Amino acid sequence: MTSLVNDLEAPPHIIRDLASQALAEDIGPGDATSQAVISPSVQAAGQFVAKQAGIMAGMAVARQCFQQLSPKVHFATLKQAGERFETAEVLAEVEGAARALLAAERTALNFLQRLCGVATLTRQFVDATAHAKAQIADTRKTTPGVRALDRAAVRAGGGKNHRRALYDGILIKDNHIRLAGSIAEAVASARSNVHYLFKIEVETTSLDQVREAVAAGADIIMLDNMSIEMMHEAVAIIGDQALIEASGGIDLSNVAEVAATGVDLISVGTLTHSAPSLDISLELRPVP
Amino acid sequence: MTSLVNDLEAPPHIIRDLASQALAEDIGPGDATSQAVISPSVQAAGQFVAKQAGIMAGMAVARQCFQQLSPKVHFATLKQAGERFETAEVLAEVEGAARALLAAERTALNFLQRLCGVATLTRQFVDATAHAKAQIADTRKTTPGVRALDRAAVRAGGGKNHRRALYDGILIKDNHIRLAGSIAEAVASARSNVHYLFKIEVETTSLDQVREAVAAGADIIMLDNMSIEMMHEAVAIIGDQALIEASGGIDLSNVAEVAATGVDLISVGTLTHSAPSLDISLELRPVP
Amino acid sequence: MTSLVNDLEAPPHIIRDLASQALAEDIGPGDATSQAVISPSVQAAGQFVAKQAGIMAGMAVARQCFQQLSPKVHFATLKQAGERFETAEVLAEVEGAARALLAAERTALNFLQRLCGVATLTRQFVDATAHAKAQIADTRKTTPGVRALDRAAVRAGGGKNHRRALYDGILIKDNHIRLAGSIAEAVASARSNVHYLFKIEVETTSLDQVREAVAAGADIIMLDNMSIEMMHEAVAIIGDQALIEASGGIDLSNVAEVAATGVDLISVGTLTHSAPSLDISLELRPVP
Amino acid sequence: MTSLVNDLEAPPHIIRDLASQALAEDIGPGDATSQAVISPSVQAAGQFVAKQAGIMAGMAVARQCFQQLSPKVHFATLKQAGERFETAEVLAEVEGAARALLAAERTALNFLQRLCGVATLTRQFVDATAHAKAQIADTRKTTPGVRALDRAAVRAGGGKNHRRALYDGILIKDNHIRLAGSIAEAVASARSNVHYLFKIEVETTSLDQVREAVAAGADIIMLDNMSIEMMHEAVAIIGDQALIEASGGIDLSNVAEVAATGVDLISVGTLTHSAPSLDISLELRPVP
Amino acid sequence: MTSLVNDLEAPPHIIRDLASQALAEDIGPGDATSQAVISPSVQAAGQFVAKQAGIMAGMAVARQCFQQLSPKVHFATLKQAGERFETAEVLAEVEGAARALLAAERTALNFLQRLCGVATLTRQFVDATAHAKAQIADTRKTTPGVRALDRAAVRAGGGKNHRRALYDGILIKDNHIRLAGSIAEAVASARSNVHYLFKIEVETTSLDQVREAVAAGADIIMLDNMSIEMMHEAVAIIGDQALIEASGGIDLSNVAEVAATGVDLISVGTLTHSAPSLDISLELRPVP
Amino acid sequence: MTSLVNDLEAPPHIIRDLASQALAEDIGPGDATSQAVISPSVQAAGQFVAKQAGIMAGMAVARQCFQQLSPKVHFATLKQAGERFETAEVLAEVEGAARALLAAERTALNFLQRLCGVATLTRQFVDATAHAKAQIADTRKTTPGVRALDRAAVRAGGGKNHRRALYDGILIKDNHIRLAGSIAEAVASARSNVHYLFKIEVETTSLDQVREAVAAGADIIMLDNMSIEMMHEAVAIIGDQALIEASGGIDLSNVAEVAATGVDLISVGTLTHSAPSLDISLELRPVP
């Protein structure tokens, strides 16, 4: 039984809408240069070439950019989401009306370079924790507007997705606890108010809070910005009474240590808020 | 006569639309946790605190996130766009219905952390070229959907904006040249086809292309991915026959050298495609 | 600690959008009769009067209909969501430009009569099970487009909401089981693929399936269309190993018996798909 | 010359928009259960089976729900709008990607069950008045958002549609009369202000008002909530000077008597505001 | 009892939407010139001055253009819709942020000059037929997108509006007749298929067709492109059996003659498809 | 090297959106007449016939109107954009479902008649200046909403397009000059604030202003509403220091004289704000 939800591309309707919005942002009422310089009848072809090694993500939205401008564009995907590629490898080939290719080029590359960057960084975290049970997960720290794409890129990199948004999960954070009065009150309130299908996660920053969360019956306990030592203690306190998530201040230099504490899940904001763009080029040539 | 266009925030209607779209992405039909844990009548207040030093950008869209959820939220901006702040400085204060503050928190921070990241990196490039005439400029390498915010953050960092998009400027790039046949043909075609108010920029990668662009009467010549040495030669060839833009492969380690070649403009994709997020927190407390 | 999530009106932005769409449907480019018969300067006032006893719901969207047509309309709510009213009671008063009142009248009444109908029927189910622990809940069997309003009306009637939609909960139904192969396979697949914050509910139609669901570790087990007798057996089998939901074929004549079996939750499609409209009138008079 | 306008389905663009909006409401960013439990490659097939006898309506929008999610879904309509079906009859067959079928299932059934309910109730009224000249018509008492579908279901049941909305007909109601001063003034004003292609209907509640409406030259006179006896007198007063519509308080128990008074049209709000949902199921099985 | 429907401005929500769409068309992501040349703090004031005499229309949408860009703009309307103005008269005054005034200027003038053009031409037709009973009416020959504004301008000029669109009236034209078989068949079909509140108009081009239309019971008969002589005969044939509309080929040189034939209504496409723009200027000055 | 940007139709996505919006305006929820009179199965065919000679424009949007209503409509374009046609020539042929043809007819004709009017008038100006170097250009004086179509019609007539809108060019007009203080200040401010790819145009109304604009280094100088004599002097003053545009008060009676002054560009508002509609008919016949 293989992983099902981890389809490695975002849902088609979201890809379609984001490509359309991004093309509107960059093309608006028209591509002034190409319309002035390239005849409508010119055909062109070209290759997407990796300038760095990495993990593929975002090919579906890149392809969509071209196809929205001209349904006749031929786009051949050579690397699928989740596949590794080396410097100078050809990732995809495109052929069609030159004006359409030129108008979509930058938008497609903006998506592709960002998303390959996210997938590549995610894979580094996954590889760094390969021998532990802990899974690497994303957070809601995404660039507004493209979360569904960022999440798919994390999956392509081998990571897990956390909740999508505020509407599909209960995560009681520090601010909720302060405003609700205590962990106990917050958890009780959550339990009596939400529908029956939600579990309850509580964010903790001290061992006392960890104990409170256990006592309150939290299903998942997040250890936020704790030292490695404190995490060890927390894991011991919790045992199998709840799932354990580590979060905050985790980077490639310390993620293996975090995983070694025995947590179940490590969520990493850096995956989506600070992954550097991966360099990819598209060079076009005329075709008869 | 001060700089006018460089208003340091994006246009109000774009801020409004992007905040609205981002809130929809994260909140959707409702914030499950806060609705289950926090009574609608609870009021809260809190401070945005910098966890790193940097340059402010994005405050207007962060504020907009809160005000769209509740017009009664009080939001006090303590650092204006373009101002420098230190670690632990308070950047803004917010007070209002706890549910509204909690629902907007992550979206506002996602904007703010990204845009302060862009402004802070831009300022580093600007500072590194302070003694040269060259100006630091952005590119179209932005995350799809938020370009107007990215551009304002570049201005807040002290950079210049390049053209907005494909519709408001003529930039003949390598792909155009190959498809049009030659620089001479591309420039002539552009000149006879676009309206009278556009200048014409040509991207070059060799000194031969630089000479061709000068001969074709290009108004601006971009030196793409040239070595420092080649840039010196290109600058000598062009003289005052065109404005000169350097682009490609420029980072903080070499930007001063690039500026010293005498180019007028240095455009840097990294400003917007790979600026790391700047760490900022929002801690809320109940208010009576 | 009172119930928090059960705010008895739908979220304000949904109310605003649905009122706007409904007014567009009924008014379109203009109210031909009122524009031809009533001068723009005529002011009017009137009362919403109940023609039947019932439970209030939908007042917020009714009010919104008037206020979207004229911000100057005065609308006084005399019965809040969830309150009981008798025949001939005045539910609300409205005063303002006659043309605006006439144009909004039918749309406001269409909402109000439907939603009071839902709340009133829900209250009958709730009253019928008052002495059992079981809670009455809604389903996804709503009229397309107005689910958020239907759900709020169920809360106003004293019911609980089930999951909102397909995106915020895992409910493995008969079709999923047949397509996945077995309850065991479906539950295992769900557990490994969804994020950590979702519980897993399984629909069962036989005692064998109930046992399978318990063995698979389902968090909630739905007894679908079972006889009262079979429900008793199922409740005994499950014990406290999972929450228990009864569903299918439940009406006012048998709901008390269902509740007496010891189930935790009774979901009733009739609440939203077949609640009869409750009769309410609005009579206007000119005011000087 | 057969009836032309009474196409028995709503216009295609409205069906498309309502299906799309309804799917968004129920699926949002994704069907969590099916994505976690069913592999994207699984194919399924199934049958819509009637659990009660009735009249078909809404098949076009149900079909649209499936086709919007996957253009490759095969959907075979076995009962056309307006046709009668018995308990256990197969109404339609569907085959395609299991995830698409599961995601569209509830939305399609919500439409179908409501609209068959409306058509079935309408047919009962039509049958009850089969020997009189009176026609059964709908009203504007529809669930906001789905009026075009409700109207088509009324036609499928054999009823007539009244005006669509406020913009395409003149109906002077009690509130208009009170605000305009008198029936005479209201009719005169209407006649001089609207375009030449509208007739004028007046609602009356007493025989004096009926006489006034006749004197004012109303083209159609509505007898609102009158007793059978009063209707007889009204019909006698009006003769062939105007068309006559009965409305208000009419149900299956008295509609034949109303028809026997000789009115031309009987409008019935119950058709659309209180028709009970008709029970239909969809059972899926895997196909190789 | 004055004319009520002839409110001389379009409905507010249409004005708002059209202003917003028109501003987006002209300003897009920003007014490059004003942002580069005028400081955000500069305030300005100015007057709309007529360069030709005419009839006012469109002031509400012009005002809306300014107010959408800045709610603080002060806009004083000096000439109301329907009022006559002379060359050099001041029509309105505006004061506020210079950038907002400059950005809205052209869009506001484009609306105002077109709509005053329509109103002024309409008034000329109305004046030319002042001594006859015939009323001047518009047609559906409007520029796509702005029909509601064109219709209001016709009312401001003293004209009547014909049906709004295809959805609110029955007009059987030459193409319908050819396709339906005959006038008799078309009218009978219309009568049995549409709702009870529509009258039926038939377009005729010969006296035989006029006789057929009378025989079929048409409520209104249009005389399309007939000679003055033929119109006299048609009027005689029809008598008071139907209302009579003249249409086609009517201009200021012959409209009085047409009116003199005794028709009730003269519809003139030129009013909206070929009215020349009326010249109006806006001159701004700085204010302290 | 032929003219490339002057594609003679507007961009496809704009054509699609405007056709869709225009059809919604005219058809709304349905074409009452055709639905009542013409059976859904009737097929028809017809020809667009010119009633006046002229220049073709707008065929793509007219065709789009039909195809949006029914993809099966066959539409054969017989005259391409920019081609001349004579009275009685057939411009296009259409065949398909009669209801679709009837519903699209008026909207298609409204577009076609307006746009052929614009193209035909433009061609008259172009012909009148055929022996001079001056090019005829459009302005921003278009009917709000349809600018892209108007601009394409100007190209079809042989004219040049000026800037699209406020966002893609710098044109310092009288109001800017007054508010900025002087031409010198305005130009300097523009130069330091906009991106490098924009030229700068200055509007002048006196010879002193012309000299100021030359001194300020304006790239283009507009001579606004100058006498022929003054234009001659301005052209002499400017020489080859800037491009020269004449504008204001130019009509077919004086455009040749204006061109003879030696200006480079003549912009004419009349082309789009006052071009009379060109008469075209569509006659349908049944086909078996």
PDB file of N, CA and C in Angstrom, chain A residues 1-5 135 160-164 167-170 185 188-189 192-199 201 220 243 264-265, chain C residues 1-5 135 160-164 167-170 185 188-189 192-199 201 219-220 243 264-265:
ATOM      1  N   MET A   1       0.844  -1.213   0.000  1.00  0.00           N
ATOM      2  CA  MET A   1       0.000   0.000   0.000  1.00  0.00           C
ATOM      3  C   MET A   1       0.873   1.255   0.000  1.00  0.00           C
ATOM      4  N   THR A   2       0.944   1.891  -1.136  1.00  0.00           N
ATOM      5  CA  THR A   2       1.835   3.056  -1.250  1.00  0.00           C
ATOM      6  C   THR A   2       1.148   4.321  -0.763  1.00  0.00           C
ATOM      7  N   SER A   3       1.945   5.322  -0.612  1.00  0.00           N
ATOM      8  CA  SER A   3       1.435   6.624  -0.174  1.00  0.00           C
ATOM      9  C   SER A   3       0.504   7.189  -1.239  1.00  0.00           C
ATOM     10  N   LEU A   4      -0.695   7.558  -0.847  1.00  0.00           N
ATOM     11  CA  LEU A   4      -1.674   8.011  -1.837  1.00  0.00           C
ATOM     12  C   LEU A   4      -1.826   9.522  -1.868  1.00  0.00           C
ATOM     13  N   VAL A   5      -1.929  10.094  -0.681  1.00  0.00           N
ATOM     14  CA  VAL A   5      -2.221  11.518  -0.673  1.00  0.00           C
ATOM     15  C   VAL A   5      -1.041  12.297  -1.214  1.00  0.00           C
ATOM     16  N   GLN A 135       9.618  12.227  10.827  1.00  0.00           N
ATOM     17  CA  GLN A 135       9.340  12.690   9.469  1.00  0.00           C
ATOM     18  C   GLN A 135       9.514  14.200   9.401  1.00  0.00           C
ATOM     19  N   LYS A 160       6.541  15.496   4.612  1.00  0.00           N
ATOM     20  CA  LYS A 160       5.106  15.340   4.899  1.00  0.00           C
ATOM     21  C   LYS A 160       4.485  16.729   4.953  1.00  0.00           C
ATOM     22  N   ASN A 161       3.202  16.812   4.651  1.00  0.00           N
ATOM     23  CA  ASN A 161       2.504  18.079   4.860  1.00  0.00           C
ATOM     24  C   ASN A 161       1.868  18.103   6.225  1.00  0.00           C
ATOM     25  N   HIS A 162       1.968  19.242   6.878  1.00  0.00           N
ATOM     26  CA  HIS A 162       1.219  19.482   8.111  1.00  0.00           C
ATOM     27  C   HIS A 162      -0.190  19.929   7.709  1.00  0.00           C
ATOM     28  N   ARG A 163      -0.993  20.487   8.643  1.00  0.00           N
ATOM     29  CA  ARG A 163      -2.327  20.943   8.224  1.00  0.00           C
ATOM     30  C   ARG A 163      -2.169  21.991   7.124  1.00  0.00           C
ATOM     31  N   ARG A 164      -3.204  22.074   6.305  1.00  0.00           N
ATOM     32  CA  ARG A 164      -3.199  22.986   5.171  1.00  0.00           C
ATOM     33  C   ARG A 164      -3.269  24.440   5.609  1.00  0.00           C
ATOM     34  N   TYR A 167      -8.204  26.153   8.854  1.00  0.00           N
ATOM     35  CA  TYR A 167      -9.536  25.554   8.877  1.00  0.00           C
ATOM     36  C   TYR A 167      -9.531  24.050   9.017  1.00  0.00           C
ATOM     37  N   ASP A 168      -8.400  23.395   8.900  1.00  0.00           N
ATOM     38  CA  ASP A 168      -8.458  21.933   8.896  1.00  0.00           C
ATOM     39  C   ASP A 168      -7.581  21.270   9.955  1.00  0.00           C
ATOM     40  N   GLY A 169      -7.520  21.890  11.113  1.00  0.00           N
ATOM     41  CA  GLY A 169      -6.795  21.237  12.197  1.00  0.00           C
ATOM     42  C   GLY A 169      -6.780  22.135  13.417  1.00  0.00           C
ATOM     43  N   ILE A 170      -6.627  21.490  14.575  1.00  0.00           N
ATOM     44  CA  ILE A 170      -6.596  22.235  15.840  1.00  0.00           C
ATOM     45  C   ILE A 170      -5.164  22.229  16.355  1.00  0.00           C
ATOM     46  N   GLU A 185      -7.679  24.466  30.096  1.00  0.00           N
ATOM     47  CA  GLU A 185      -8.899  25.122  29.643  1.00  0.00           C
ATOM     48  C   GLU A 185      -8.996  25.132  28.121  1.00  0.00           C
ATOM     49  N   ALA A 188      -9.868  21.571  26.815  1.00  0.00           N
ATOM     50  CA  ALA A 188     -11.255  21.204  27.124  1.00  0.00           C
ATOM     51  C   ALA A 188     -12.217  21.957  26.221  1.00  0.00           C
ATOM     52  N   SER A 189     -11.943  23.211  26.047  1.00  0.00           N
ATOM     53  CA  SER A 189     -12.801  24.027  25.196  1.00  0.00           C
ATOM     54  C   SER A 189     -12.771  23.522  23.752  1.00  0.00           C
ATOM     55  N   SER A 192     -14.814  20.300  23.334  1.00  0.00           N
ATOM     56  CA  SER A 192     -16.283  20.372  23.364  1.00  0.00           C
ATOM     57  C   SER A 192     -16.845  21.188  22.205  1.00  0.00           C
ATOM     58  N   ASN A 193     -16.012  21.888  21.507  1.00  0.00           N
ATOM     59  CA  ASN A 193     -16.544  22.791  20.494  1.00  0.00           C
ATOM     60  C   ASN A 193     -16.330  22.366  19.050  1.00  0.00           C
ATOM     61  N   VAL A 194     -15.279  21.640  18.775  1.00  0.00           N
ATOM     62  CA  VAL A 194     -15.049  21.316  17.357  1.00  0.00           C
ATOM     63  C   VAL A 194     -15.765  20.022  16.997  1.00  0.00           C
ATOM     64  N   HIS A 195     -15.810  19.746  15.711  1.00  0.00           N
ATOM     65  CA  HIS A 195     -16.463  18.516  15.309  1.00  0.00           C
ATOM     66  C   HIS A 195     -15.607  17.316  15.717  1.00  0.00           C
ATOM     67  N   TYR A 196     -16.192  16.149  15.618  1.00  0.00           N
ATOM     68  CA  TYR A 196     -15.613  14.962  16.230  1.00  0.00           C
ATOM     69  C   TYR A 196     -14.382  14.432  15.505  1.00  0.00           C
ATOM     70  N   LEU A 197     -14.096  14.981  14.337  1.00  0.00           N
ATOM     71  CA  LEU A 197     -13.067  14.367  13.512  1.00  0.00           C
ATOM     72  C   LEU A 197     -11.700  15.018  13.646  1.00  0.00           C
ATOM     73  N   PHE A 198     -11.603  16.038  14.511  1.00  0.00           N
ATOM     74  CA  PHE A 198     -10.318  16.707  14.709  1.00  0.00           C
ATOM     75  C   PHE A 198      -9.604  16.183  15.949  1.00  0.00           C
ATOM     76  N   LYS A 199      -8.292  15.901  15.806  1.00  0.00           N
ATOM     77  CA  LYS A 199      -7.439  15.725  16.969  1.00  0.00           C
ATOM     78  C   LYS A 199      -7.003  17.099  17.478  1.00  0.00           C
ATOM     79  N   GLU A 201      -3.739  19.351  18.928  1.00  0.00           N
ATOM     80  CA  GLU A 201      -2.310  19.499  19.171  1.00  0.00           C
ATOM     81  C   GLU A 201      -2.075  20.723  20.047  1.00  0.00           C
ATOM     82  N   ILE A 220      -1.442  15.410  20.226  1.00  0.00           N
ATOM     83  CA  ILE A 220      -0.108  15.687  19.694  1.00  0.00           C
ATOM     84  C   ILE A 220       0.474  16.825  20.519  1.00  0.00           C
ATOM     85  N   LEU A 243       1.506  11.870  20.185  1.00  0.00           N
ATOM     86  CA  LEU A 243       2.530  12.051  19.159  1.00  0.00           C
ATOM     87  C   LEU A 243       3.361  13.284  19.512  1.00  0.00           C
ATOM     88  N   ASP A 264       8.385  12.296  16.676  1.00  0.00           N
ATOM     89  CA  ASP A 264       7.735  11.667  15.520  1.00  0.00           C
ATOM     90  C   ASP A 264       7.784  12.538  14.274  1.00  0.00           C
ATOM     91  N   LEU A 265       7.833  13.841  14.478  1.00  0.00           N
ATOM     92  CA  LEU A 265       7.630  14.797  13.380  1.00  0.00           C
ATOM     93  C   LEU A 265       8.510  16.003  13.638  1.00  0.00           C
TER      94      LEU A 265
ATOM     95  N   MET C   1     -17.281  27.434  31.365  1.00  0.00           N
ATOM     96  CA  MET C   1     -16.793  27.539  29.990  1.00  0.00           C
ATOM     97  C   MET C   1     -17.895  27.181  29.007  1.00  0.00           C
ATOM     98  N   THR C   2     -18.413  28.194  28.381  1.00  0.00           N
ATOM     99  CA  THR C   2     -19.532  27.968  27.470  1.00  0.00           C
ATOM    100  C   THR C   2     -19.047  27.555  26.097  1.00  0.00           C
ATOM    101  N   SER C   3     -19.986  27.112  25.336  1.00  0.00           N
ATOM    102  CA  SER C   3     -19.709  26.703  23.962  1.00  0.00           C
ATOM    103  C   SER C   3     -19.256  27.916  23.151  1.00  0.00           C
ATOM    104  N   LEU C   4     -18.117  27.795  22.501  1.00  0.00           N
ATOM    105  CA  LEU C   4     -17.582  28.950  21.791  1.00  0.00           C
ATOM    106  C   LEU C   4     -17.808  28.875  20.299  1.00  0.00           C
ATOM    107  N   VAL C   5     -17.539  27.725  19.744  1.00  0.00           N
ATOM    108  CA  VAL C   5     -17.601  27.660  18.291  1.00  0.00           C
ATOM    109  C   VAL C   5     -19.034  27.822  17.810  1.00  0.00           C
ATOM    110  N   GLN C 135     -25.918  13.654  20.893  1.00  0.00           N
ATOM    111  CA  GLN C 135     -26.107  14.980  20.323  1.00  0.00           C
ATOM    112  C   GLN C 135     -26.638  14.863  18.906  1.00  0.00           C
ATOM    113  N   LYS C 160     -25.379  20.122  16.790  1.00  0.00           N
ATOM    114  CA  LYS C 160     -23.938  20.206  16.582  1.00  0.00           C
ATOM    115  C   LYS C 160     -23.676  20.177  15.073  1.00  0.00           C
ATOM    116  N   ASN C 161     -22.584  20.748  14.664  1.00  0.00           N
ATOM    117  CA  ASN C 161     -22.173  20.595  13.268  1.00  0.00           C
ATOM    118  C   ASN C 161     -21.219  19.422  13.121  1.00  0.00           C
ATOM    119  N   HIS C 162     -21.415  18.672  12.065  1.00  0.00           N
ATOM    120  CA  HIS C 162     -20.467  17.631  11.677  1.00  0.00           C
ATOM    121  C   HIS C 162     -19.347  18.317  10.871  1.00  0.00           C
ATOM    122  N   ARG C 163     -18.504  17.563  10.169  1.00  0.00           N
ATOM    123  CA  ARG C 163     -17.471  18.234   9.366  1.00  0.00           C
ATOM    124  C   ARG C 163     -18.137  19.171   8.372  1.00  0.00           C
ATOM    125  N   ARG C 164     -17.400  20.204   8.001  1.00  0.00           N
ATOM    126  CA  ARG C 164     -17.904  21.213   7.092  1.00  0.00           C
ATOM    127  C   ARG C 164     -18.072  20.681   5.686  1.00  0.00           C
ATOM    128  N   TYR C 167     -13.024  18.566   2.866  1.00  0.00           N
ATOM    129  CA  TYR C 167     -11.625  18.927   3.110  1.00  0.00           C
ATOM    130  C   TYR C 167     -11.236  18.924   4.573  1.00  0.00           C
ATOM    131  N   ASP C 168     -12.180  18.831   5.484  1.00  0.00           N
ATOM    132  CA  ASP C 168     -11.775  18.970   6.888  1.00  0.00           C
ATOM    133  C   ASP C 168     -12.169  17.787   7.771  1.00  0.00           C
ATOM    134  N   GLY C 169     -12.069  16.599   7.233  1.00  0.00           N
ATOM    135  CA  GLY C 169     -12.324  15.437   8.074  1.00  0.00           C
ATOM    136  C   GLY C 169     -12.232  14.175   7.243  1.00  0.00           C
ATOM    137  N   ILE C 170     -11.952  13.079   7.917  1.00  0.00           N
ATOM    138  CA  ILE C 170     -11.825  11.786   7.237  1.00  0.00           C
ATOM    139  C   ILE C 170     -13.029  10.937   7.622  1.00  0.00           C
ATOM    140  N   GLU C 185      -7.719  -1.938   5.183  1.00  0.00           N
ATOM    141  CA  GLU C 185      -6.841  -1.259   4.230  1.00  0.00           C
ATOM    142  C   GLU C 185      -7.135   0.233   4.158  1.00  0.00           C
ATOM    143  N   ALA C 188      -5.816   2.014   7.348  1.00  0.00           N
ATOM    144  CA  ALA C 188      -4.355   2.080   7.375  1.00  0.00           C
ATOM    145  C   ALA C 188      -3.858   3.118   6.378  1.00  0.00           C
ATOM    146  N   SER C 189      -4.455   3.122   5.221  1.00  0.00           N
ATOM    147  CA  SER C 189      -4.057   4.076   4.193  1.00  0.00           C
ATOM    148  C   SER C 189      -4.320   5.510   4.653  1.00  0.00           C
ATOM    149  N   SER C 192      -1.759   6.683   7.238  1.00  0.00           N
ATOM    150  CA  SER C 192      -0.395   6.989   6.810  1.00  0.00           C
ATOM    151  C   SER C 192      -0.351   8.162   5.848  1.00  0.00           C
ATOM    152  N   ASN C 193      -1.481   8.596   5.352  1.00  0.00           N
ATOM    153  CA  ASN C 193      -1.437   9.619   4.315  1.00  0.00           C
ATOM    154  C   ASN C 193      -1.912  10.991   4.742  1.00  0.00           C
ATOM    155  N   VAL C 194      -2.780  11.078   5.719  1.00  0.00           N
ATOM    156  CA  VAL C 194      -3.282  12.414   6.055  1.00  0.00           C
ATOM    157  C   VAL C 194      -2.397  13.045   7.108  1.00  0.00           C
ATOM    158  N   HIS C 195      -2.613  14.330   7.324  1.00  0.00           N
ATOM    159  CA  HIS C 195      -1.796  14.983   8.355  1.00  0.00           C
ATOM    160  C   HIS C 195      -2.216  14.492   9.738  1.00  0.00           C
ATOM    161  N   TYR C 196      -1.401  14.810  10.725  1.00  0.00           N
ATOM    162  CA  TYR C 196      -1.515  14.189  12.037  1.00  0.00           C
ATOM    163  C   TYR C 196      -2.723  14.644  12.840  1.00  0.00           C
ATOM    164  N   LEU C 197      -3.427  15.662  12.355  1.00  0.00           N
ATOM    165  CA  LEU C 197      -4.462  16.262  13.194  1.00  0.00           C
ATOM    166  C   LEU C 197      -5.858  15.733  12.892  1.00  0.00           C
ATOM    167  N   PHE C 198      -5.976  14.801  11.959  1.00  0.00           N
ATOM    168  CA  PHE C 198      -7.292  14.252  11.628  1.00  0.00           C
ATOM    169  C   PHE C 198      -7.528  12.922  12.343  1.00  0.00           C
ATOM    170  N   LYS C 199      -8.713  12.783  12.948  1.00  0.00           N
ATOM    171  CA  LYS C 199      -9.183  11.466  13.366  1.00  0.00           C
ATOM    172  C   LYS C 199      -9.784  10.749  12.162  1.00  0.00           C
ATOM    173  N   GLU C 201     -13.017   8.375  10.838  1.00  0.00           N
ATOM    174  CA  GLU C 201     -14.331   7.785  11.064  1.00  0.00           C
ATOM    175  C   GLU C 201     -14.615   6.770   9.960  1.00  0.00           C
ATOM    176  N   ASP C 219     -11.379   5.892  14.981  1.00  0.00           N
ATOM    177  CA  ASP C 219     -11.647   6.769  16.123  1.00  0.00           C
ATOM    178  C   ASP C 219     -13.143   6.951  16.339  1.00  0.00           C
ATOM    179  N   ILE C 220     -13.891   6.928  15.243  1.00  0.00           N
ATOM    180  CA  ILE C 220     -15.337   7.093  15.312  1.00  0.00           C
ATOM    181  C   ILE C 220     -15.955   6.054  14.386  1.00  0.00           C
ATOM    182  N   LEU C 243     -15.836   6.568  19.413  1.00  0.00           N
ATOM    183  CA  LEU C 243     -17.091   7.298  19.478  1.00  0.00           C
ATOM    184  C   LEU C 243     -18.074   6.647  18.507  1.00  0.00           C
ATOM    185  N   ASP C 264     -23.289   8.302  20.667  1.00  0.00           N
ATOM    186  CA  ASP C 264     -22.821   9.626  21.079  1.00  0.00           C
ATOM    187  C   ASP C 264     -23.385  10.736  20.212  1.00  0.00           C
ATOM    188  N   LEU C 265     -23.688  10.402  18.982  1.00  0.00           N
ATOM    189  CA  LEU C 265     -24.011  11.421  17.992  1.00  0.00           C
ATOM    190  C   LEU C 265     -25.055  10.850  17.048  1.00  0.00           C
TER     191      LEU C 265
END
